[in-house]
Amino acid sequence: MILIALQDITKLVCRLLMIARQREKEVHINLDGWVARPLTVKSLQTNGYDCGIWILAAMIAVLRGRHITRLQEDEMSDLRHYLRARVLSIPVF
């Protein structure tokens, strides 16, 4: 089960990187040796259900070359809808 989740996360990171490279040709991110590091130690989430979308927000920040997301908790629903639309627009090979 954990192996499947890690594979899914890897696919998602690769797809987000692909989108970033389509939008910004100067995105030079190498996933070899990639490790996770905390972007902040400040609590940004106050509910018990948005943890996944906060992780995605942090990943987007990193892919955009930022160190932290500037999103607020009340923007998570908008981000969820935006990401859904982006993921559904990715061609399946």
C-alpha positions as a printed NumPy array, in Angstrom:
array([[  0.   ,   0.   ,   0.   ],
       [  2.785,   2.47 ,   0.903],
       [  4.684,   1.589,  -2.271],
       [  1.596,   2.359,  -4.36 ],
       [  1.152,   5.704,  -2.588],
       [  4.803,   6.599,  -3.207],
       [  4.435,   5.721,  -6.889],
       [  1.314,   7.888,  -7.125],
       [  3.099,  10.79 ,  -5.448],
       [  6.043,  10.401,  -7.838],
       [  3.686,  10.465, -10.829],
       [  1.972,  13.565,  -9.491],
       [  5.278,  15.36 ,  -8.915],
       [  6.38 ,  14.458, -12.454],
       [  3.104,  15.723, -13.916],
       [  3.295,  18.974, -11.971],
       [  6.868,  19.389, -13.153],
       [  5.723,  18.785, -16.731],
       [  3.101,  21.533, -16.365],
       [  5.675,  23.887, -14.863],
       [  8.04 ,  23.237, -17.775],
       [  5.261,  23.894, -20.29 ],
       [  4.515,  27.24 , -18.685],
       [  8.074,  28.272, -17.898],
       [ 10.758,  27.   , -20.256],
       [ 13.492,  27.824, -17.734],
       [ 12.363,  25.292, -15.118],
       [ 15.437,  23.192, -14.426],
       [ 14.504,  20.74 , -11.707],
       [ 16.183,  17.366, -11.487],
       [ 14.263,  14.808,  -9.444],
       [ 17.292,  12.55 ,  -8.974],
       [ 18.066,  12.38 ,  -5.281],
       [ 14.901,  14.325,  -4.482],
       [ 14.086,  14.497,  -0.768],
       [ 11.277,  16.163,   1.143],
       [ 12.059,  19.052,   3.464],
       [  9.679,  21.199,   5.512],
       [  8.952,  24.604,   3.998],
       [  7.596,  26.021,   7.217],
       [  7.16 ,  25.064,  10.834],
       [  4.224,  27.446,  11.251],
       [  0.803,  25.769,  11.27 ],
       [ -1.139,  26.851,   8.183],
       [ -4.058,  24.439,   8.435],
       [ -6.689,  24.528,  11.158],
       [ -9.062,  21.84 ,   9.876],
       [ -8.603,  18.092,   9.644],
       [ -9.244,  17.587,   5.932],
       [ -7.071,  19.947,   3.86 ],
       [ -3.677,  18.362,   4.599],
       [ -3.314,  16.919,   1.107],
       [ -4.117,  20.167,  -0.661],
       [ -1.614,  21.981,   1.581],
       [  1.04 ,  19.475,   0.52 ],
       [  0.185,  20.163,  -3.115],
       [  0.349,  23.922,  -2.465],
       [  3.832,  23.47 ,  -1.021],
       [  4.869,  21.371,  -4.035],
       [  3.596,  24.068,  -6.391],
       [  5.604,  26.673,  -4.501],
       [  8.771,  24.605,  -4.882],
       [  8.127,  23.989,  -8.578],
       [  7.751,  27.743,  -9.026],
       [ 11.094,  28.302,  -7.317],
       [  9.624,  29.621,  -4.089],
       [ 10.401,  28.531,  -0.567],
       [  6.859,  28.761,   0.818],
       [  3.31 ,  29.023,  -0.449],
       [  1.599,  32.355,  -0.024],
       [ -1.847,  30.802,  -0.041],
       [ -4.213,  31.171,   2.878],
       [ -6.587,  28.569,   4.281],
       [ -9.645,  30.171,   2.673],
       [ -8.008,  29.721,  -0.765],
       [ -7.675,  25.923,  -0.539],
       [-11.046,  25.251,  -2.184],
       [-10.063,  27.4  ,  -5.173],
       [ -6.724,  25.61 ,  -5.42 ],
       [ -8.479,  22.243,  -5.284],
       [-10.721,  23.205,  -8.221],
       [ -7.794,  24.676, -10.178],
       [ -5.67 ,  21.547,  -9.717],
       [ -8.539,  19.273, -10.685],
       [ -8.977,  21.17 , -13.945],
       [ -5.22 ,  21.11 , -14.632],
       [ -4.868,  17.388, -13.922],
       [ -7.852,  16.56 , -16.139],
       [ -6.314,  18.602, -18.956],
       [ -3.093,  16.548, -18.97 ],
       [ -3.   ,  14.237, -21.989],
       [ -2.924,  10.536, -21.218],
       [ -0.31 ,   8.639, -23.193]])
